[in-house]
Amino acid sequence: MSRLAEIIVIAHEAEQVMEHLTQPDPEREWTQRFTRVDEGAFMADGSPLHSRHPTLQSERCFMWVVEFTHSTWTGLLAHLESLPWPRPQSVQVLIRDEDDDCFGLWMLYDGRLVEITLPRTSRKPFSDAVHGVLSRTDST
Protein backbone atom coordinates (compact mmCIF):
# COMPACT_ATOMS: atom_id res chain seq x y z
CA MET A 1 0.00 0.00 0.00
CA SER A 2 1.31 3.41 -0.92
CA ARG A 3 1.42 6.04 1.80
CA LEU A 4 3.27 9.32 1.79
CA ALA A 5 5.24 10.55 4.78
CA GLU A 6 7.47 13.61 4.91
CA ILE A 7 10.29 13.58 7.44
CA ILE A 8 12.63 16.41 8.41
CA VAL A 9 15.61 15.93 10.71
CA ILE A 10 17.08 19.00 12.36
CA ALA A 11 20.33 18.67 14.30
CA HIS A 12 23.39 20.84 14.82
CA GLU A 13 26.88 19.65 13.92
CA ALA A 14 25.44 16.39 12.54
CA GLU A 15 26.80 16.38 8.98
CA GLN A 16 28.96 13.29 9.56
CA VAL A 17 26.23 11.48 11.50
CA MET A 18 23.64 12.01 8.77
CA GLU A 19 25.94 11.46 5.76
CA HIS A 20 25.21 7.71 5.49
CA LEU A 21 21.47 8.42 5.31
CA THR A 22 22.04 10.52 2.17
CA GLN A 23 23.58 7.51 0.39
CA PRO A 24 21.99 4.28 -0.89
CA ASP A 25 22.28 1.32 1.48
CA PRO A 26 20.83 -2.09 0.55
CA GLU A 27 21.04 -3.16 4.22
CA ARG A 28 18.42 -0.62 5.34
CA GLU A 29 14.76 -1.59 5.32
CA TRP A 30 13.96 1.59 3.36
CA THR A 31 15.42 2.76 0.05
CA GLN A 32 14.77 6.49 0.26
CA ARG A 33 17.65 8.82 1.02
CA PHE A 34 17.68 12.06 2.95
CA THR A 35 18.50 15.26 1.08
CA ARG A 36 20.79 17.70 2.82
CA VAL A 37 19.50 21.28 3.08
CA ASP A 38 22.25 23.85 3.55
CA GLU A 39 22.07 27.61 3.88
CA GLY A 40 22.00 27.93 0.07
CA ALA A 41 18.33 26.98 0.20
CA PHE A 42 17.74 30.24 2.03
CA MET A 43 19.89 32.46 -0.22
CA ALA A 44 18.26 35.00 -2.49
CA ASP A 45 19.18 33.16 -5.70
CA GLY A 46 18.31 29.77 -4.21
CA SER A 47 21.53 28.16 -5.38
CA PRO A 48 23.28 25.79 -3.00
CA LEU A 49 26.68 26.81 -1.72
CA HIS A 50 28.37 23.78 -3.29
CA SER A 51 27.00 24.62 -6.78
CA ARG A 52 28.87 27.93 -6.74
CA HIS A 53 31.92 26.53 -4.95
CA PRO A 54 32.12 22.73 -5.53
CA THR A 55 34.96 22.26 -3.03
CA LEU A 56 33.05 23.92 -0.20
CA GLN A 57 30.63 22.14 2.06
CA SER A 58 28.50 24.13 4.41
CA GLU A 59 29.45 23.74 8.03
CA ARG A 60 26.08 25.20 8.94
CA CYS A 61 23.95 22.42 7.49
CA PHE A 62 21.46 21.35 10.09
CA MET A 63 18.50 19.97 8.17
CA TRP A 64 17.79 16.86 6.09
CA VAL A 65 14.52 15.98 4.37
CA VAL A 66 13.02 12.85 2.83
CA GLU A 67 9.66 11.72 1.51
CA PHE A 68 8.66 8.10 1.91
CA THR A 69 6.15 6.71 -0.56
CA HIS A 70 5.42 3.53 1.39
CA SER A 71 5.14 2.69 5.08
CA THR A 72 8.67 1.25 4.96
CA TRP A 73 10.21 3.67 7.41
CA THR A 74 9.12 1.89 10.59
CA GLY A 75 12.73 1.38 11.75
CA LEU A 76 13.79 4.96 11.05
CA LEU A 77 13.21 6.40 14.53
CA ALA A 78 15.09 3.53 16.19
CA HIS A 79 17.92 4.03 13.70
CA LEU A 80 18.06 7.76 14.42
CA GLU A 81 18.10 7.03 18.17
CA SER A 82 21.15 4.80 17.71
CA LEU A 83 23.28 7.46 16.02
CA PRO A 84 26.14 9.18 17.90
CA TRP A 85 24.74 12.71 17.81
CA PRO A 86 27.37 15.33 18.73
CA ARG A 87 24.62 17.58 20.18
CA PRO A 88 21.68 15.30 21.05
CA GLN A 89 19.80 18.19 22.66
CA SER A 90 19.50 19.78 19.21
CA VAL A 91 17.93 16.74 17.49
CA GLN A 92 14.37 17.29 16.32
CA VAL A 93 12.46 15.04 13.96
CA LEU A 94 9.34 16.34 12.23
CA ILE A 95 7.01 13.75 10.69
CA ARG A 96 3.89 14.32 8.63
CA ASP A 97 1.96 11.32 7.35
CA GLU A 98 -0.38 11.99 4.44
CA ASP A 99 -3.44 12.00 6.74
CA ASP A 100 -1.90 14.24 9.41
CA ASP A 101 -3.12 17.81 9.75
CA CYS A 102 0.36 18.99 10.72
CA PHE A 103 3.86 17.75 11.44
CA GLY A 104 4.45 15.87 14.68
CA LEU A 105 7.61 16.64 16.66
CA TRP A 106 9.97 14.07 18.20
CA MET A 107 12.97 15.01 20.34
CA LEU A 108 15.75 12.99 21.97
CA TYR A 109 15.29 12.48 25.70
CA ASP A 110 17.56 10.00 27.52
CA GLY A 111 18.61 8.52 24.17
CA ARG A 112 15.05 7.92 22.97
CA LEU A 113 13.04 9.85 20.40
CA VAL A 114 9.87 10.91 22.19
CA GLU A 115 6.90 12.57 20.57
CA ILE A 116 6.26 16.02 22.03
CA THR A 117 2.57 16.72 22.49
CA LEU A 118 1.70 19.81 20.51
CA PRO A 119 -1.01 22.13 21.84
CA ARG A 120 -4.43 21.62 20.28
CA THR A 121 -3.54 18.34 18.60
CA SER A 122 -4.52 14.73 19.14
CA ARG A 123 -2.94 11.52 17.81
CA LYS A 124 -5.29 8.63 17.15
CA PRO A 125 -4.35 5.08 16.13
CA PHE A 126 -4.69 4.31 12.44
CA SER A 127 -3.49 0.97 11.15
CA ASP A 128 -2.24 2.31 7.80
CA ALA A 129 -0.02 4.97 9.39
CA VAL A 130 3.19 4.13 11.26
CA HIS A 131 2.36 6.36 14.25
CA GLY A 132 -1.37 6.94 13.83
CA VAL A 133 -2.90 10.18 12.62
CA LEU A 134 -2.20 13.60 14.12
CA SER A 135 -5.21 15.91 14.02
CA ARG A 136 -5.67 19.49 15.05
CA THR A 137 -8.38 19.93 17.63
CA ASP A 138 -8.94 23.65 17.16
CA SER A 139 -11.20 25.06 14.48
CA THR A 140 -8.36 26.50 12.37
PDB file of C-alpha atoms in Angstrom:
ATOM      1  CA  MET A   1       0.000   0.000   0.000  1.00  0.00           C
ATOM      2  CA  SER A   2       1.308   3.408  -0.917  1.00  0.00           C
ATOM      3  CA  ARG A   3       1.423   6.044   1.801  1.00  0.00           C
ATOM      4  CA  LEU A   4       3.272   9.320   1.792  1.00  0.00           C
ATOM      5  CA  ALA A   5       5.243  10.550   4.779  1.00  0.00           C
ATOM      6  CA  GLU A   6       7.475  13.611   4.911  1.00  0.00           C
ATOM      7  CA  ILE A   7      10.290  13.581   7.436  1.00  0.00           C
ATOM      8  CA  ILE A   8      12.632  16.407   8.412  1.00  0.00           C
ATOM      9  CA  VAL A   9      15.613  15.926  10.708  1.00  0.00           C
ATOM     10  CA  ILE A  10      17.084  19.004  12.359  1.00  0.00           C
ATOM     11  CA  ALA A  11      20.329  18.669  14.299  1.00  0.00           C
ATOM     12  CA  HIS A  12      23.390  20.838  14.823  1.00  0.00           C
ATOM     13  CA  GLU A  13      26.884  19.648  13.915  1.00  0.00           C
ATOM     14  CA  ALA A  14      25.441  16.388  12.539  1.00  0.00           C
ATOM     15  CA  GLU A  15      26.798  16.379   8.983  1.00  0.00           C
ATOM     16  CA  GLN A  16      28.956  13.290   9.562  1.00  0.00           C
ATOM     17  CA  VAL A  17      26.234  11.479  11.501  1.00  0.00           C
ATOM     18  CA  MET A  18      23.639  12.011   8.767  1.00  0.00           C
ATOM     19  CA  GLU A  19      25.938  11.465   5.760  1.00  0.00           C
ATOM     20  CA  HIS A  20      25.206   7.714   5.492  1.00  0.00           C
ATOM     21  CA  LEU A  21      21.468   8.424   5.307  1.00  0.00           C
ATOM     22  CA  THR A  22      22.039  10.523   2.172  1.00  0.00           C
ATOM     23  CA  GLN A  23      23.581   7.509   0.388  1.00  0.00           C
ATOM     24  CA  PRO A  24      21.990   4.277  -0.887  1.00  0.00           C
ATOM     25  CA  ASP A  25      22.277   1.322   1.475  1.00  0.00           C
ATOM     26  CA  PRO A  26      20.830  -2.095   0.548  1.00  0.00           C
ATOM     27  CA  GLU A  27      21.041  -3.161   4.224  1.00  0.00           C
ATOM     28  CA  ARG A  28      18.415  -0.622   5.338  1.00  0.00           C
ATOM     29  CA  GLU A  29      14.761  -1.587   5.316  1.00  0.00           C
ATOM     30  CA  TRP A  30      13.956   1.586   3.361  1.00  0.00           C
ATOM     31  CA  THR A  31      15.419   2.762   0.045  1.00  0.00           C
ATOM     32  CA  GLN A  32      14.775   6.493   0.262  1.00  0.00           C
ATOM     33  CA  ARG A  33      17.650   8.821   1.021  1.00  0.00           C
ATOM     34  CA  PHE A  34      17.676  12.062   2.946  1.00  0.00           C
ATOM     35  CA  THR A  35      18.502  15.264   1.078  1.00  0.00           C
ATOM     36  CA  ARG A  36      20.792  17.701   2.821  1.00  0.00           C
ATOM     37  CA  VAL A  37      19.502  21.281   3.076  1.00  0.00           C
ATOM     38  CA  ASP A  38      22.250  23.848   3.548  1.00  0.00           C
ATOM     39  CA  GLU A  39      22.069  27.610   3.877  1.00  0.00           C
ATOM     40  CA  GLY A  40      21.997  27.927   0.071  1.00  0.00           C
ATOM     41  CA  ALA A  41      18.326  26.979   0.203  1.00  0.00           C
ATOM     42  CA  PHE A  42      17.739  30.244   2.031  1.00  0.00           C
ATOM     43  CA  MET A  43      19.894  32.461  -0.218  1.00  0.00           C
ATOM     44  CA  ALA A  44      18.256  35.000  -2.491  1.00  0.00           C
ATOM     45  CA  ASP A  45      19.183  33.164  -5.698  1.00  0.00           C
ATOM     46  CA  GLY A  46      18.310  29.765  -4.210  1.00  0.00           C
ATOM     47  CA  SER A  47      21.527  28.156  -5.385  1.00  0.00           C
ATOM     48  CA  PRO A  48      23.284  25.786  -2.999  1.00  0.00           C
ATOM     49  CA  LEU A  49      26.682  26.815  -1.723  1.00  0.00           C
ATOM     50  CA  HIS A  50      28.374  23.778  -3.295  1.00  0.00           C
ATOM     51  CA  SER A  51      26.998  24.616  -6.785  1.00  0.00           C
ATOM     52  CA  ARG A  52      28.873  27.927  -6.742  1.00  0.00           C
ATOM     53  CA  HIS A  53      31.920  26.527  -4.945  1.00  0.00           C
ATOM     54  CA  PRO A  54      32.125  22.730  -5.529  1.00  0.00           C
ATOM     55  CA  THR A  55      34.958  22.260  -3.029  1.00  0.00           C
ATOM     56  CA  LEU A  56      33.052  23.922  -0.198  1.00  0.00           C
ATOM     57  CA  GLN A  57      30.628  22.142   2.056  1.00  0.00           C
ATOM     58  CA  SER A  58      28.500  24.131   4.406  1.00  0.00           C
ATOM     59  CA  GLU A  59      29.445  23.738   8.027  1.00  0.00           C
ATOM     60  CA  ARG A  60      26.083  25.204   8.940  1.00  0.00           C
ATOM     61  CA  CYS A  61      23.954  22.424   7.486  1.00  0.00           C
ATOM     62  CA  PHE A  62      21.460  21.350  10.091  1.00  0.00           C
ATOM     63  CA  MET A  63      18.496  19.971   8.174  1.00  0.00           C
ATOM     64  CA  TRP A  64      17.793  16.865   6.086  1.00  0.00           C
ATOM     65  CA  VAL A  65      14.515  15.984   4.368  1.00  0.00           C
ATOM     66  CA  VAL A  66      13.016  12.850   2.833  1.00  0.00           C
ATOM     67  CA  GLU A  67       9.658  11.721   1.507  1.00  0.00           C
ATOM     68  CA  PHE A  68       8.665   8.100   1.914  1.00  0.00           C
ATOM     69  CA  THR A  69       6.154   6.708  -0.563  1.00  0.00           C
ATOM     70  CA  HIS A  70       5.421   3.535   1.390  1.00  0.00           C
ATOM     71  CA  SER A  71       5.138   2.689   5.080  1.00  0.00           C
ATOM     72  CA  THR A  72       8.665   1.248   4.960  1.00  0.00           C
ATOM     73  CA  TRP A  73      10.208   3.672   7.412  1.00  0.00           C
ATOM     74  CA  THR A  74       9.115   1.887  10.588  1.00  0.00           C
ATOM     75  CA  GLY A  75      12.729   1.379  11.746  1.00  0.00           C
ATOM     76  CA  LEU A  76      13.792   4.957  11.049  1.00  0.00           C
ATOM     77  CA  LEU A  77      13.207   6.399  14.531  1.00  0.00           C
ATOM     78  CA  ALA A  78      15.092   3.535  16.187  1.00  0.00           C
ATOM     79  CA  HIS A  79      17.922   4.027  13.698  1.00  0.00           C
ATOM     80  CA  LEU A  80      18.062   7.759  14.422  1.00  0.00           C
ATOM     81  CA  GLU A  81      18.105   7.026  18.174  1.00  0.00           C
ATOM     82  CA  SER A  82      21.148   4.804  17.711  1.00  0.00           C
ATOM     83  CA  LEU A  83      23.281   7.460  16.017  1.00  0.00           C
ATOM     84  CA  PRO A  84      26.140   9.182  17.900  1.00  0.00           C
ATOM     85  CA  TRP A  85      24.744  12.711  17.813  1.00  0.00           C
ATOM     86  CA  PRO A  86      27.366  15.332  18.728  1.00  0.00           C
ATOM     87  CA  ARG A  87      24.623  17.578  20.181  1.00  0.00           C
ATOM     88  CA  PRO A  88      21.684  15.303  21.051  1.00  0.00           C
ATOM     89  CA  GLN A  89      19.798  18.186  22.665  1.00  0.00           C
ATOM     90  CA  SER A  90      19.499  19.782  19.208  1.00  0.00           C
ATOM     91  CA  VAL A  91      17.929  16.737  17.485  1.00  0.00           C
ATOM     92  CA  GLN A  92      14.370  17.291  16.320  1.00  0.00           C
ATOM     93  CA  VAL A  93      12.458  15.036  13.957  1.00  0.00           C
ATOM     94  CA  LEU A  94       9.339  16.338  12.226  1.00  0.00           C
ATOM     95  CA  ILE A  95       7.010  13.751  10.694  1.00  0.00           C
ATOM     96  CA  ARG A  96       3.894  14.319   8.631  1.00  0.00           C
ATOM     97  CA  ASP A  97       1.962  11.321   7.349  1.00  0.00           C
ATOM     98  CA  GLU A  98      -0.379  11.987   4.439  1.00  0.00           C
ATOM     99  CA  ASP A  99      -3.444  12.001   6.737  1.00  0.00           C
ATOM    100  CA  ASP A 100      -1.897  14.241   9.408  1.00  0.00           C
ATOM    101  CA  ASP A 101      -3.118  17.807   9.747  1.00  0.00           C
ATOM    102  CA  CYS A 102       0.361  18.993  10.717  1.00  0.00           C
ATOM    103  CA  PHE A 103       3.863  17.750  11.444  1.00  0.00           C
ATOM    104  CA  GLY A 104       4.453  15.873  14.681  1.00  0.00           C
ATOM    105  CA  LEU A 105       7.609  16.636  16.664  1.00  0.00           C
ATOM    106  CA  TRP A 106       9.967  14.066  18.196  1.00  0.00           C
ATOM    107  CA  MET A 107      12.975  15.008  20.342  1.00  0.00           C
ATOM    108  CA  LEU A 108      15.745  12.991  21.968  1.00  0.00           C
ATOM    109  CA  TYR A 109      15.295  12.482  25.703  1.00  0.00           C
ATOM    110  CA  ASP A 110      17.562  10.005  27.522  1.00  0.00           C
ATOM    111  CA  GLY A 111      18.607   8.517  24.171  1.00  0.00           C
ATOM    112  CA  ARG A 112      15.052   7.919  22.966  1.00  0.00           C
ATOM    113  CA  LEU A 113      13.037   9.850  20.401  1.00  0.00           C
ATOM    114  CA  VAL A 114       9.873  10.911  22.194  1.00  0.00           C
ATOM    115  CA  GLU A 115       6.897  12.571  20.570  1.00  0.00           C
ATOM    116  CA  ILE A 116       6.261  16.015  22.026  1.00  0.00           C
ATOM    117  CA  THR A 117       2.572  16.716  22.486  1.00  0.00           C
ATOM    118  CA  LEU A 118       1.696  19.808  20.514  1.00  0.00           C
ATOM    119  CA  PRO A 119      -1.006  22.132  21.842  1.00  0.00           C
ATOM    120  CA  ARG A 120      -4.427  21.624  20.284  1.00  0.00           C
ATOM    121  CA  THR A 121      -3.543  18.341  18.597  1.00  0.00           C
ATOM    122  CA  SER A 122      -4.520  14.733  19.140  1.00  0.00           C
ATOM    123  CA  ARG A 123      -2.936  11.518  17.805  1.00  0.00           C
ATOM    124  CA  LYS A 124      -5.286   8.634  17.153  1.00  0.00           C
ATOM    125  CA  PRO A 125      -4.351   5.083  16.135  1.00  0.00           C
ATOM    126  CA  PHE A 126      -4.691   4.314  12.444  1.00  0.00           C
ATOM    127  CA  SER A 127      -3.488   0.971  11.148  1.00  0.00           C
ATOM    128  CA  ASP A 128      -2.239   2.308   7.798  1.00  0.00           C
ATOM    129  CA  ALA A 129      -0.017   4.971   9.393  1.00  0.00           C
ATOM    130  CA  VAL A 130       3.194   4.132  11.257  1.00  0.00           C
ATOM    131  CA  HIS A 131       2.365   6.359  14.248  1.00  0.00           C
ATOM    132  CA  GLY A 132      -1.366   6.943  13.827  1.00  0.00           C
ATOM    133  CA  VAL A 133      -2.895  10.181  12.622  1.00  0.00           C
ATOM    134  CA  LEU A 134      -2.197  13.596  14.115  1.00  0.00           C
ATOM    135  CA  SER A 135      -5.213  15.905  14.022  1.00  0.00           C
ATOM    136  CA  ARG A 136      -5.675  19.487  15.053  1.00  0.00           C
ATOM    137  CA  THR A 137      -8.384  19.933  17.631  1.00  0.00           C
ATOM    138  CA  ASP A 138      -8.941  23.654  17.158  1.00  0.00           C
ATOM    139  CA  SER A 139     -11.203  25.058  14.482  1.00  0.00           C
ATOM    140  CA  THR A 140      -8.364  26.495  12.370  1.00  0.00           C
TER     141      THR A 140
END
